[in-house]
Amino acid sequence: MSIDLFKIRSRMPSYNPNSNVNDRARWLPSSNGTYSASSALASLRTPHPFVPWFKLVWFSQNIPRMSFILWVAIRGRLSTWDCIHKYDPMAVTTCVLCNTHPESHAHLFFECLFSRAIWTQLMNICGSPWNGLCWNAFID
């Protein structure tokens, strides 16, 4: 045996197989040794830190399409003109709803005159005054 193999063997715990017992496959990622799809998925996933807006997006009565759009918006990944302008400097960045200000996530959802009018009417229907939230306050 070479010196390297000897070092490796000396660090391994001694194992004496029992020929009277049948071999059994054991799934190590599972606590009970049994394979399940959920334990396989858990072993492949990397844990992500908790985000404070999780329940705002993924609540039990959510509409998946709306939750997805809100999730993309919160992550700043909607194709607003300010994002497109980063890749295409010739792109027009003016908001398509008001044609006066540059379009961004914050402007599109809260700062645009069109969006403000919708929020005001919606809050009036709910019986609550619209206090003019900003994008960051909405997420927090």
XYZ file of C-alpha atoms in Angstrom, residues 25-126:
102
model
C -29.839 1.519 0.401
C -30.091 4.594 2.599
C -30.961 8.111 1.375
C -28.642 10.346 3.403
C -30.386 13.716 2.808
C -33.503 12.351 4.551
C -33.662 12.094 8.348
C -35.180 8.612 8.229
C -33.042 7.317 5.339
C -35.987 6.942 2.961
C -36.048 8.728 -0.395
C -38.844 11.201 -1.115
C -39.247 13.851 -3.792
C -39.455 16.569 -1.125
C -36.171 15.463 0.482
C -34.504 15.393 -2.971
C -35.768 18.921 -3.712
C -34.636 20.128 -0.280
C -31.148 18.713 -0.881
C -30.894 20.536 -4.239
C -32.250 23.898 -3.076
C -30.032 26.545 -1.622
C -31.686 28.346 1.288
C -32.456 32.003 0.651
C -32.787 34.649 3.333
C -36.285 35.695 4.366
C -37.534 38.848 2.646
C -40.014 41.136 4.429
C -42.339 41.379 1.408
C -42.865 37.592 1.082
C -46.433 37.587 2.475
C -47.350 40.641 0.397
C -46.733 38.573 -2.742
C -47.315 34.920 -1.822
C -50.412 34.874 0.410
C -52.943 32.010 0.408
C -55.655 33.671 -1.759
C -53.225 35.151 -4.278
C -53.791 35.190 -7.998
C -50.609 33.508 -9.282
C -50.258 35.744 -12.334
C -50.583 38.919 -10.238
C -48.215 37.568 -7.592
C -45.644 36.784 -10.263
C -45.880 40.300 -11.738
C -45.572 41.869 -8.277
C -42.596 39.601 -7.465
C -40.865 40.645 -10.704
C -41.644 44.324 -9.979
C -40.311 44.170 -6.414
C -37.097 42.615 -7.704
C -36.819 45.507 -10.180
C -37.005 43.265 -13.233
C -40.016 44.628 -15.115
C -39.189 45.913 -18.584
C -39.792 49.546 -17.759
C -38.166 52.141 -19.985
C -35.497 52.994 -17.421
C -34.343 49.338 -17.465
C -34.499 49.130 -21.266
C -32.511 52.371 -21.506
C -29.539 50.629 -19.802
C -29.238 48.290 -22.797
C -30.525 50.644 -25.478
C -29.400 54.242 -24.841
C -31.539 55.419 -27.771
C -34.769 54.138 -26.149
C -37.336 56.761 -25.212
C -37.784 56.699 -21.428
C -40.978 58.753 -21.153
C -43.873 57.099 -19.324
C -46.476 55.784 -21.761
C -49.323 56.671 -19.373
C -48.610 60.348 -18.704
C -46.011 61.238 -21.369
C -44.299 63.650 -18.970
C -41.916 61.812 -16.625
C -39.347 59.048 -17.105
C -40.859 55.595 -16.599
C -39.555 53.549 -13.664
C -41.057 51.039 -11.243
C -41.753 53.742 -8.651
C -43.240 56.101 -11.234
C -45.340 53.433 -12.935
C -47.018 52.223 -9.744
C -47.229 55.321 -7.524
C -45.847 58.576 -8.951
C -47.608 58.732 -12.334
C -50.720 60.922 -12.428
C -52.645 58.045 -14.029
C -51.569 55.596 -11.288
C -52.369 58.109 -8.549
C -55.884 58.573 -9.940
C -56.440 54.796 -9.902
C -55.086 54.457 -6.342
C -57.249 57.369 -5.161
C -60.422 55.854 -6.667
C -59.587 52.393 -5.356
C -58.964 53.674 -1.838
C -62.190 55.715 -1.950
C -64.099 52.535 -2.832
C -62.435 50.836 0.150
